[in-house]
GROMACS .gro file of C-alpha atoms in nm:
model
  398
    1UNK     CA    1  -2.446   2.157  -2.596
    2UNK     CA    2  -2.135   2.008  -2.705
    3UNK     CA    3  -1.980   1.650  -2.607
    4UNK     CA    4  -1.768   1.754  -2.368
    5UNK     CA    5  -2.025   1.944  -2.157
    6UNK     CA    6  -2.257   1.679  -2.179
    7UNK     CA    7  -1.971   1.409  -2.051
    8UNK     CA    8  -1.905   1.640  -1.779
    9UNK     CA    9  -2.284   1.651  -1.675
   10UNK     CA   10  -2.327   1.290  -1.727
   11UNK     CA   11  -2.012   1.231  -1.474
   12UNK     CA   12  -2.195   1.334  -1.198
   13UNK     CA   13  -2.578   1.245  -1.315
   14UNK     CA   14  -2.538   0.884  -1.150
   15UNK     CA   15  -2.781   0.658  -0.996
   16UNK     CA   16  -2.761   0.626  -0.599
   17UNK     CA   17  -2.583   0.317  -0.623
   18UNK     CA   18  -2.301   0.463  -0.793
   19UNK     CA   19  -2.263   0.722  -0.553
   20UNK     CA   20  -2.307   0.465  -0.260
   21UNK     CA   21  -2.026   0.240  -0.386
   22UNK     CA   22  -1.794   0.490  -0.441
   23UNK     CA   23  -1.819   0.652  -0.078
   24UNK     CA   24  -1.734   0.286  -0.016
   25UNK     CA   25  -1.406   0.271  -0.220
   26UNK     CA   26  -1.284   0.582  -0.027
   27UNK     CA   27  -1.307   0.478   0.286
   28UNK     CA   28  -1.194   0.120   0.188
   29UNK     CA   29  -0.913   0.250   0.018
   30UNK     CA   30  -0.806   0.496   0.325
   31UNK     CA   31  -0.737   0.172   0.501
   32UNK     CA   32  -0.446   0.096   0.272
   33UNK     CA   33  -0.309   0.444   0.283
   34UNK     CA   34  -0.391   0.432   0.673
   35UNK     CA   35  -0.088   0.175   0.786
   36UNK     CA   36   0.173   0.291   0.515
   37UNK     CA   37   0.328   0.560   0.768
   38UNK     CA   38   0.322   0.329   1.061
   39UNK     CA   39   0.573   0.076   0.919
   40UNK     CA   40   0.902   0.219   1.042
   41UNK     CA   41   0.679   0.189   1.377
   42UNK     CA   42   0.566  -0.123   1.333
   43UNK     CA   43   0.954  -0.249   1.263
   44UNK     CA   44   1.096  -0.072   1.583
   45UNK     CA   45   0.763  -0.191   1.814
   46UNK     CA   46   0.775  -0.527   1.697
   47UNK     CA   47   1.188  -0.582   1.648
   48UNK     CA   48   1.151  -0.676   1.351
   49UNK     CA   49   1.348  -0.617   1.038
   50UNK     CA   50   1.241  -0.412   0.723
   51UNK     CA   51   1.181  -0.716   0.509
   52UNK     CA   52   0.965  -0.893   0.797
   53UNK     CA   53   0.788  -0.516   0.792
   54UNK     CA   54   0.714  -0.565   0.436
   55UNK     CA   55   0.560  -0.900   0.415
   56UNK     CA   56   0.245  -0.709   0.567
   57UNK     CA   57   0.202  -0.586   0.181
   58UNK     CA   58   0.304  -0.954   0.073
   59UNK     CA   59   0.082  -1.110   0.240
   60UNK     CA   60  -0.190  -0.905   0.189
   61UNK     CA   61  -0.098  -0.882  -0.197
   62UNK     CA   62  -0.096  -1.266  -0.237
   63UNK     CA   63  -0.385  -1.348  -0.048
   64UNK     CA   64  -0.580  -1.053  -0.297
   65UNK     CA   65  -0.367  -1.203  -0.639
   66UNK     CA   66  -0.555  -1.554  -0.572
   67UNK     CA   67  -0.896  -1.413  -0.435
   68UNK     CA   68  -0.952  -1.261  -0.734
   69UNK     CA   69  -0.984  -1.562  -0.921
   70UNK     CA   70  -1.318  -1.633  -0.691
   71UNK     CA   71  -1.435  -1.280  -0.675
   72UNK     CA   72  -1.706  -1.376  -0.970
   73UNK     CA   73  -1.765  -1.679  -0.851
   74UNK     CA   74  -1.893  -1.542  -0.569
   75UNK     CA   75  -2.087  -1.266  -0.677
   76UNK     CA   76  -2.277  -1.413  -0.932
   77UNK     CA   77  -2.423  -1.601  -0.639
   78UNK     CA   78  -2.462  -1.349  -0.374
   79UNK     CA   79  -2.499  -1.049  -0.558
   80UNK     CA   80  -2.319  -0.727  -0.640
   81UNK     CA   81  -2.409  -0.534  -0.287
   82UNK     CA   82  -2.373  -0.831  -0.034
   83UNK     CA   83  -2.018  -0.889  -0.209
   84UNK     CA   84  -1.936  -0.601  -0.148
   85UNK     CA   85  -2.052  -0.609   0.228
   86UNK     CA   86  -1.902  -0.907   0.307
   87UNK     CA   87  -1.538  -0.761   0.173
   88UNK     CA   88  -1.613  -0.480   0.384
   89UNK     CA   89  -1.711  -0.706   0.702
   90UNK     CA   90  -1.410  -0.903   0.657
   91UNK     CA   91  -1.160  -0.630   0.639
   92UNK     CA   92  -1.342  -0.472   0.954
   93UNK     CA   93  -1.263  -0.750   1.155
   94UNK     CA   94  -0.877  -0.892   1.041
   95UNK     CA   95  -0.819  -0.437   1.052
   96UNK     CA   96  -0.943  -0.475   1.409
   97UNK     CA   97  -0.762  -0.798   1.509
   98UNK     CA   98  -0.435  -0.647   1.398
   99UNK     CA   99  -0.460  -0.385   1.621
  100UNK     CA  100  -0.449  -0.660   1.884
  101UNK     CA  101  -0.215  -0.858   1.768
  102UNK     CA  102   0.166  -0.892   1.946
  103UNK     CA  103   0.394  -1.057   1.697
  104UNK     CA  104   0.478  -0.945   1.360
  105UNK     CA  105   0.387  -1.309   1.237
  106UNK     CA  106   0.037  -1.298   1.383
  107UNK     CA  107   0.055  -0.946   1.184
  108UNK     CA  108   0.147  -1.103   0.852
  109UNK     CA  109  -0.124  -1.369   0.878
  110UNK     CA  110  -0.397  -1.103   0.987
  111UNK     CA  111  -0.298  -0.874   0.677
  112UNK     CA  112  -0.351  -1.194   0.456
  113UNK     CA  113  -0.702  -1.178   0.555
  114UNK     CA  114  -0.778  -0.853   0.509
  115UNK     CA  115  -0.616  -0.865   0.154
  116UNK     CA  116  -0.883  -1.135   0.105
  117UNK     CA  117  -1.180  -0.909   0.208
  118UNK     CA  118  -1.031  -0.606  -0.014
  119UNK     CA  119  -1.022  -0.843  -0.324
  120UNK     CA  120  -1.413  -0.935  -0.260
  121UNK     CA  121  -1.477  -0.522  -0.208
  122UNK     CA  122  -1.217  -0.408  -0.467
  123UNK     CA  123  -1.303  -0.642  -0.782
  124UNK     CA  124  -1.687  -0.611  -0.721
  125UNK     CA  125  -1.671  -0.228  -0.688
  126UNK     CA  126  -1.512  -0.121  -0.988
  127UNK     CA  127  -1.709  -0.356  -1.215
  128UNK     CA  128  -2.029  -0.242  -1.000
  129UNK     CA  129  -1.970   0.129  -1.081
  130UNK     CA  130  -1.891   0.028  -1.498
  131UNK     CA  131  -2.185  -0.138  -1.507
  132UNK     CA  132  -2.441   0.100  -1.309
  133UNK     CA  133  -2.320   0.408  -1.415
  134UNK     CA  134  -2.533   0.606  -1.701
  135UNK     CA  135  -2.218   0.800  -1.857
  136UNK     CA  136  -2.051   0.519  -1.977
  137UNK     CA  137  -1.705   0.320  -1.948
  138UNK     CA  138  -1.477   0.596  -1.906
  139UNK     CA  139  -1.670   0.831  -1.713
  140UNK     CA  140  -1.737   0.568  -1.458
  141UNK     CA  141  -1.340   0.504  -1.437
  142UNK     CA  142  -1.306   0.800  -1.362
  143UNK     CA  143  -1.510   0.802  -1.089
  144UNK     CA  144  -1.385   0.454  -0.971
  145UNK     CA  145  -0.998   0.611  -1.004
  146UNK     CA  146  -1.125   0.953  -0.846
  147UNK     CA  147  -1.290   0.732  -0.509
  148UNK     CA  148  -0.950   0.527  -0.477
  149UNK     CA  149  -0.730   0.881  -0.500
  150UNK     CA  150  -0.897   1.033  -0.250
  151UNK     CA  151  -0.894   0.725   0.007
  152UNK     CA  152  -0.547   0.668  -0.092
  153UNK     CA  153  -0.452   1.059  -0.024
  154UNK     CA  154  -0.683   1.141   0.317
  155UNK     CA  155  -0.560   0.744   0.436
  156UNK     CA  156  -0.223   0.847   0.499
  157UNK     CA  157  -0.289   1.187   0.653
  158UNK     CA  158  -0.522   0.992   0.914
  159UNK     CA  159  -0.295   0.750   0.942
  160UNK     CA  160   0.030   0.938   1.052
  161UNK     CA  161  -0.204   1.119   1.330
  162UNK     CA  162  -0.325   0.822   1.489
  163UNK     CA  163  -0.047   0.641   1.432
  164UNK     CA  164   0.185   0.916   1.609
  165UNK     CA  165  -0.049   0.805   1.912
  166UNK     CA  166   0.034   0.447   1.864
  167UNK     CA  167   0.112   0.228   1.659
  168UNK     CA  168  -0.215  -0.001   1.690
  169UNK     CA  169  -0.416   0.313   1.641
  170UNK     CA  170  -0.454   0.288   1.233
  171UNK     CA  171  -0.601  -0.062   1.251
  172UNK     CA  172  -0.820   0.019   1.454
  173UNK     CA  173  -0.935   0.299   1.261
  174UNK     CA  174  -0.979   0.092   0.933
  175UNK     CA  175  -1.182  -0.111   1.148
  176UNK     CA  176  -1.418   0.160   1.241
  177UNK     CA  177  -1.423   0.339   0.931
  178UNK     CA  178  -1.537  -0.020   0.732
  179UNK     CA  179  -1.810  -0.030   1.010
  180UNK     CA  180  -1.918   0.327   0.855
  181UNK     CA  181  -1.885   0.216   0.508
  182UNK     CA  182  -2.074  -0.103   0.577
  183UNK     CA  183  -2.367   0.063   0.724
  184UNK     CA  184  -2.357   0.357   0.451
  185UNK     CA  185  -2.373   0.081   0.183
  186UNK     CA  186  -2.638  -0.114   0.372
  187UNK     CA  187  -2.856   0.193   0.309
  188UNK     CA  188  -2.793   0.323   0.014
  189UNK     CA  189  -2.736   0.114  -0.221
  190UNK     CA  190  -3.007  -0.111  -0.299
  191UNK     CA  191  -3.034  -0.458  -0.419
  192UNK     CA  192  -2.900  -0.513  -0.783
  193UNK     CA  193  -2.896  -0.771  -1.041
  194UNK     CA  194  -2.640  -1.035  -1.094
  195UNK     CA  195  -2.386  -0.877  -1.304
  196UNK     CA  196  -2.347  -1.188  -1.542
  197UNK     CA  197  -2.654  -1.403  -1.636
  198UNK     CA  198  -2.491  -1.736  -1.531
  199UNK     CA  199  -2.320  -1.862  -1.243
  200UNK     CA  200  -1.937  -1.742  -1.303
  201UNK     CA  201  -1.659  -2.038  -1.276
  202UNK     CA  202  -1.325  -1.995  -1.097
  203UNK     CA  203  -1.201  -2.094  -1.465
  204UNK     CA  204  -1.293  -1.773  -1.649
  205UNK     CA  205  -1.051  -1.584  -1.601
  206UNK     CA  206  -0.766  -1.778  -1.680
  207UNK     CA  207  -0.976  -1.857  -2.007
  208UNK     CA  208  -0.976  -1.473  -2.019
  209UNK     CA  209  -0.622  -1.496  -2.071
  210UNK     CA  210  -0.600  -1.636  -2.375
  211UNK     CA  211  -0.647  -1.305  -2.545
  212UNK     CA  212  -0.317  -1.153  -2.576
  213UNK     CA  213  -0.442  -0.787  -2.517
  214UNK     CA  214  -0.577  -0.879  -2.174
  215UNK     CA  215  -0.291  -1.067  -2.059
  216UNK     CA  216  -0.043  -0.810  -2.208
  217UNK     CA  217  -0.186  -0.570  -1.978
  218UNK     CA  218  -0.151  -0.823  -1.680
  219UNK     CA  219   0.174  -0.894  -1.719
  220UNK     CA  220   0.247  -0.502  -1.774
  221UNK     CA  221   0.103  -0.437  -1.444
  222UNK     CA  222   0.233  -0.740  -1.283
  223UNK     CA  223   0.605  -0.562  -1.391
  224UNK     CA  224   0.522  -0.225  -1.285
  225UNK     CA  225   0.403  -0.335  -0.947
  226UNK     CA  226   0.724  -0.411  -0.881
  227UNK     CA  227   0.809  -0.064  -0.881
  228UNK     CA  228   0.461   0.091  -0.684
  229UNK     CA  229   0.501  -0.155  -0.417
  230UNK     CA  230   0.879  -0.079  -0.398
  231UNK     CA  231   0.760   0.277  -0.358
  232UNK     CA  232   0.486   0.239  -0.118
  233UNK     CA  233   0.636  -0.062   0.110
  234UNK     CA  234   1.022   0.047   0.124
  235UNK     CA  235   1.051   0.399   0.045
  236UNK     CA  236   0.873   0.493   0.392
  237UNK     CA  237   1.234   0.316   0.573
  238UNK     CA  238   1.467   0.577   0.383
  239UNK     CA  239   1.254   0.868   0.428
  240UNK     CA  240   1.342   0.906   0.820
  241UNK     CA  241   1.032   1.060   0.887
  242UNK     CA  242   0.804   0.987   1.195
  243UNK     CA  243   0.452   0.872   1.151
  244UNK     CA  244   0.275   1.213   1.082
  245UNK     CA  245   0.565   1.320   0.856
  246UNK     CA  246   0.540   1.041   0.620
  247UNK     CA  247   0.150   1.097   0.612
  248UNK     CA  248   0.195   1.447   0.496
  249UNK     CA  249   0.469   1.249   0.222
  250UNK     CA  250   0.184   1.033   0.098
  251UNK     CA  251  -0.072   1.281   0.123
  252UNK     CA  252   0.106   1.462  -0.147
  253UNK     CA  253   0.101   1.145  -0.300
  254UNK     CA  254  -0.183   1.034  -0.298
  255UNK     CA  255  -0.326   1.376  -0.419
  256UNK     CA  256  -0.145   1.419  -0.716
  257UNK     CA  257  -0.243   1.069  -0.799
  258UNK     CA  258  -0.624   1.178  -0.768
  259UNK     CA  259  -0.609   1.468  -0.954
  260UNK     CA  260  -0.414   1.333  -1.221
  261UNK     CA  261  -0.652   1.055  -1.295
  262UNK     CA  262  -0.989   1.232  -1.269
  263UNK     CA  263  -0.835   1.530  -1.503
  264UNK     CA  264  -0.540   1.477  -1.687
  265UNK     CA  265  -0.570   1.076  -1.784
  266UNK     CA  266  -0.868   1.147  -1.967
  267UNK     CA  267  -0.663   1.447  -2.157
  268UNK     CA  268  -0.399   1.250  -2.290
  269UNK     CA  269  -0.606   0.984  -2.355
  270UNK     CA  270  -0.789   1.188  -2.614
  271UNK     CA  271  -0.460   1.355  -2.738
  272UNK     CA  272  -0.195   1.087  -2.756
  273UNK     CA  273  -0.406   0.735  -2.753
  274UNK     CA  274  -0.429   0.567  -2.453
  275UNK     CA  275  -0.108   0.308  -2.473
  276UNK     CA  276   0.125   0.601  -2.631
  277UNK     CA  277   0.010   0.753  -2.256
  278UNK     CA  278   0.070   0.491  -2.050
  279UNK     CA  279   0.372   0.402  -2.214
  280UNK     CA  280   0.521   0.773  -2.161
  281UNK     CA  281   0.379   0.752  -1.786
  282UNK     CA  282   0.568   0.439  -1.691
  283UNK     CA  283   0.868   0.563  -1.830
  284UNK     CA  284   0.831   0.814  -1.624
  285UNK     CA  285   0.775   0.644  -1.302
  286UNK     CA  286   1.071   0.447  -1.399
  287UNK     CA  287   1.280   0.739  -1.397
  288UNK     CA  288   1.152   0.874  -1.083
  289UNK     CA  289   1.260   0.491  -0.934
  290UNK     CA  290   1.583   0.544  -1.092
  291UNK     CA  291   1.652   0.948  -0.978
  292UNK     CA  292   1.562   0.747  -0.616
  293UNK     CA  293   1.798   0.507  -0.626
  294UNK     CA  294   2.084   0.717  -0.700
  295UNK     CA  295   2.017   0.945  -0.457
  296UNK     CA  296   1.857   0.753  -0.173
  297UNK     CA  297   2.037   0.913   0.078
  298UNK     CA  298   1.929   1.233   0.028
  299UNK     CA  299   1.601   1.283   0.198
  300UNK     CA  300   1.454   1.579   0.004
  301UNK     CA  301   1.510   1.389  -0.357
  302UNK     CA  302   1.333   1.085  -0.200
  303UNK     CA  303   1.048   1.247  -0.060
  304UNK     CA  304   1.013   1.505  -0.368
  305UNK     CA  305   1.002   1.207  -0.603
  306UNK     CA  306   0.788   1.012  -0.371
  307UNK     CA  307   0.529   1.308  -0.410
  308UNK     CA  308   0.592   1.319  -0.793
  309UNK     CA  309   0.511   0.944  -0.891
  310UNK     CA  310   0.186   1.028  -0.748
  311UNK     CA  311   0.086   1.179  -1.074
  312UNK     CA  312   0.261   0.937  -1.284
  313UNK     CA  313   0.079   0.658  -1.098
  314UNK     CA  314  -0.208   0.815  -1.125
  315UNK     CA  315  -0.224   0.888  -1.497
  316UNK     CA  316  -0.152   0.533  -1.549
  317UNK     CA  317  -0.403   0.400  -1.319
  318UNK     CA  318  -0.694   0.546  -1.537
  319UNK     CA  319  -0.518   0.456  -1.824
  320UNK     CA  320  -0.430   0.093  -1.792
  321UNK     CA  321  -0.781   0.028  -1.640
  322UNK     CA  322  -1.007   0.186  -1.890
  323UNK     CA  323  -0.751  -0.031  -2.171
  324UNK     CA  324  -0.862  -0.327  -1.905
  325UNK     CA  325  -1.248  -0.325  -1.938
  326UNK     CA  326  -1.220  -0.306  -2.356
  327UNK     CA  327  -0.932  -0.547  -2.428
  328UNK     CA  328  -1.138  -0.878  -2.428
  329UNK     CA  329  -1.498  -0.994  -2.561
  330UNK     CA  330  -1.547  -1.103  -2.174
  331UNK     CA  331  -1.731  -0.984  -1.899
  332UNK     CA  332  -1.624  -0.692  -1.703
  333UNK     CA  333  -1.561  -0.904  -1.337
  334UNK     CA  334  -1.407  -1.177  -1.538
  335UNK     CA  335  -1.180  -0.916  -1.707
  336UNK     CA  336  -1.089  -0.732  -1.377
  337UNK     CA  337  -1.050  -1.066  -1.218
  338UNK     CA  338  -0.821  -1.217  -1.472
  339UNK     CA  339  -0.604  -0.889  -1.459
  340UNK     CA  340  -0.616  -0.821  -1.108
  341UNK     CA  341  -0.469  -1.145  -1.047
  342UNK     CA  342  -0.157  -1.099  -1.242
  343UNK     CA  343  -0.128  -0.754  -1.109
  344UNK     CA  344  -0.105  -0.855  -0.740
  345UNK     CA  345   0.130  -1.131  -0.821
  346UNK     CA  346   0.358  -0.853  -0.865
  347UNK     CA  347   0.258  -0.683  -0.574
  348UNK     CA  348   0.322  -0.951  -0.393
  349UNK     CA  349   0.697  -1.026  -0.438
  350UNK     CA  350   0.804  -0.651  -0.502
  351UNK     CA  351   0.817  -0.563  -0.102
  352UNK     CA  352   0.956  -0.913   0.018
  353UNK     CA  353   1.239  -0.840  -0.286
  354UNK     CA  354   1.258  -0.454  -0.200
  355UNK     CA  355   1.301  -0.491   0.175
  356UNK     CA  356   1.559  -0.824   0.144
  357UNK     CA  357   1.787  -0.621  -0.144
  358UNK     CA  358   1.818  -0.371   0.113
  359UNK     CA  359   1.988  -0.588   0.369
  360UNK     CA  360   2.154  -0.810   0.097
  361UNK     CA  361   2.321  -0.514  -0.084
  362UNK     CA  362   2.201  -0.161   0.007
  363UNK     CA  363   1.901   0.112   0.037
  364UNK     CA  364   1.993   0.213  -0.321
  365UNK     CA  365   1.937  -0.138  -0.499
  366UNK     CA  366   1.537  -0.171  -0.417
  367UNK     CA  367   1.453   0.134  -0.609
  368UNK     CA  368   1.718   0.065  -0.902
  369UNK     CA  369   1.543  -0.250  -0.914
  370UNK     CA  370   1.215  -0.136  -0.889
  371UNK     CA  371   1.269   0.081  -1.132
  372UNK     CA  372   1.417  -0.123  -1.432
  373UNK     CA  373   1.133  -0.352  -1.428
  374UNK     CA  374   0.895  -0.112  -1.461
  375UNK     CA  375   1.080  -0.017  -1.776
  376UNK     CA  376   1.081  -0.369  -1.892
  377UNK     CA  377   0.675  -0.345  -1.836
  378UNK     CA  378   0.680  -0.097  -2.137
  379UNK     CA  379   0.924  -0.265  -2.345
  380UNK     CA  380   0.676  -0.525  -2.302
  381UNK     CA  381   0.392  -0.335  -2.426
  382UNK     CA  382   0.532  -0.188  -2.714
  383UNK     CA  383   0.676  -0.563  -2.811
  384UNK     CA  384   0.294  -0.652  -2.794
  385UNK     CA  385   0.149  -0.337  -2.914
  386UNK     CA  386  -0.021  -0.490  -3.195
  387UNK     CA  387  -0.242  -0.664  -2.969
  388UNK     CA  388  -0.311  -0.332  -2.784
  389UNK     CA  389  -0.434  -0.184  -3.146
  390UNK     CA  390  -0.810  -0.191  -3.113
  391UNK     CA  391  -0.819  -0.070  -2.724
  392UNK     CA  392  -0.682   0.285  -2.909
  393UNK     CA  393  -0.968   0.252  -3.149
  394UNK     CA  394  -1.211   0.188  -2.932
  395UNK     CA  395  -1.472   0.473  -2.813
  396UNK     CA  396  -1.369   0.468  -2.463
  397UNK     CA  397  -1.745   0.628  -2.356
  398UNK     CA  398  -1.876   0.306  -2.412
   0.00000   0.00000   0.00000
């Protein structure tokens, strides 16, 4: 048998756990493709403007960008699986008190806390799956990347039908679907060991930082969120689709970005190196961001583009996070802590920004924006590449 056919059987020869966790991620990560074609909604409902709108992504971004610093903290005292149950619980219930809620303020602060249960769930996850799987690093990225692409594609599609009910009817159904995923994970997955032998500090990953190839890649994805969150948090308001429109938009999306990173990321990994790849993926996304800025007001461009970035997005997703786990002697929650955290920084300001250069200037500026600092995320890479060097080298099965 050659290696190829014996990665490919390894893929899916997992242990239980594996499996359980990532029937978790898809439902958890159908809950942030579940809102994104309610926001227009959301905006009209609640009177609110398009930059108020967006501060739902904000403050759930934020709230995620500083969690992350305690997400080993906190499971190297409870545990892998009741980390990831409490992420889930607490999602459950700020997804459910949304629903409820009346002002887009009470909104904001209710997203916040969900973005805080997601970081527990998200973090834990994807270093859960690395470190249980039997196939190795990449394989279980792939996995990891595959889970999130097909939340992130079905999310939107559920969303735009419920949410063509109501506007309330999305949160709801996160709420109800993390009740499922809660009580699948419950039992299936059973109790594992701590994932690091000591008690994690909220200093490690910062301390993490200090090697240049981990926070190059932080700082690349803190730039290039700029862009996915323009996408994702404005591009819905130029669209002028209703709710179950834009779900069939981001269902596109969202599978292009699955496919892409289960089977093509892996391909030009092996072919091209996997910074050459992500290098030629953002600069492609860029472009995309750019094509949609000139012409914004032409529906069909946006919402073929929209569609197309899927697979960008998704290549790079596999890419950057396989370079993630192998660019610093640390451990793999410290190293998707440390990351994570600069990466939501990004996705933090990008909507705020995207949704207030709208109304400062016009619809055109958020994605021109969007769209140059992604391209200054791989000018920043290649400026750094030599600390990117041994990630290329580096047999990603392991």
């Amino acid at each position: 048998m050659d290696s190829s056919s014996s990665q490919k059987g390894s893929l899916l020869s997992q242990p239980k756990a594996v499996w359980a966790v990532g029937f978790a991620c898809i439902i958890a990560f159908m809950g942030i493709g579940l809102v994104d074609p309610i926001l227009p909604a959301i905006a009209e409902k609640m009177n609110a403007s398009q930059s108020q709108v967006t501060l739902l992504f904000t403050s759930y971004n934020i709230v995620m960008a500083v969690a992350m610093l305690i997400t080993g903290v906190v499971s190297s005292r409870l545990g892998t699986k009741w980390t990831l149950l409490c992420g889930i619980i607490i999602i459950a219930v700020f997804a459910s008190l949304g629903g409820a809620s009346n002002s887009i303020w009470a909104l904001v602060g209710l997203r916040g806390g969900w973005g805080l249960g997601n970081a527990l769930f998200v973090a834990t996850a994807l270093s859960a799956i690395v470190s249980l799987s039997r196939a190795g690093t990449a394989q279980a990225i792939i996995l990891y990347e595959a889970a999130i692409g097909l939340g992130i594609s079905v999310g939107p599609l559920l969303g735009g039908e419920l949410g063509s009910i109501s506007w309330r009817g999305p949160f709801y159904g996160v709420g109800v679907l993390m009740v499922v995923a809660f009580i699948f994970l419950l039992v299936m997955m059973p109790k594992t060991k701590q994932m690091t032998k000591a008690k994690s500090s909220i200093l490690d990953p910062f301390r993490a930082l200090k090697y240049r190839g981990l926070s190059t890649l932080g700082i690349t994805a803190l730039l290039y969120n700029f862009g996915f969150f323009t996408l994702l948090a404005y591009a819905p308001f130029v669209m002028q689709l209703k709710e179950r429109g834009l779900g069939y938009v981001f269902l596109g999306w969202g599978l292009l970005l699955a496919v892409t990173s289960v089977f093509v990321a892996p391909q030009l990994q092996r072919r091209f190196g996997t910074i050459s790849s992500m290098c030629a993926m953002l600069t492609l996304f860029a472009a995309t961001l750019l094509a949609m800025g000139i012409w914004t007001s032409s529906k069909a461009v946006v919402i073929i583009s929209v569609i197309i970035a899927g697979a960008f997005l998704g290549n790079n997703n596999t890419l950057i996070t396989t370079a993630v786990m192998q660019a610093a002697p640390v451990e793999r929650p410290t190293a998707s802590a440390a990351y994570s955290f600069l990466r939501f920084l990004g996705g933090a300001i990008a909507p705020w920004l995207a949704g207030k250069l709208a109304e400062w200037f016009n619809p055109h500026v958020p994605f021109i924006v969007g769209g140059c600092f992604v391209l200054v995320s791989v000018l920043f890479v290649l400026m750094n590449r030599n600390h990117l060097k041994h990630i290329d080298h580096a047999d990603p099965a392991h």
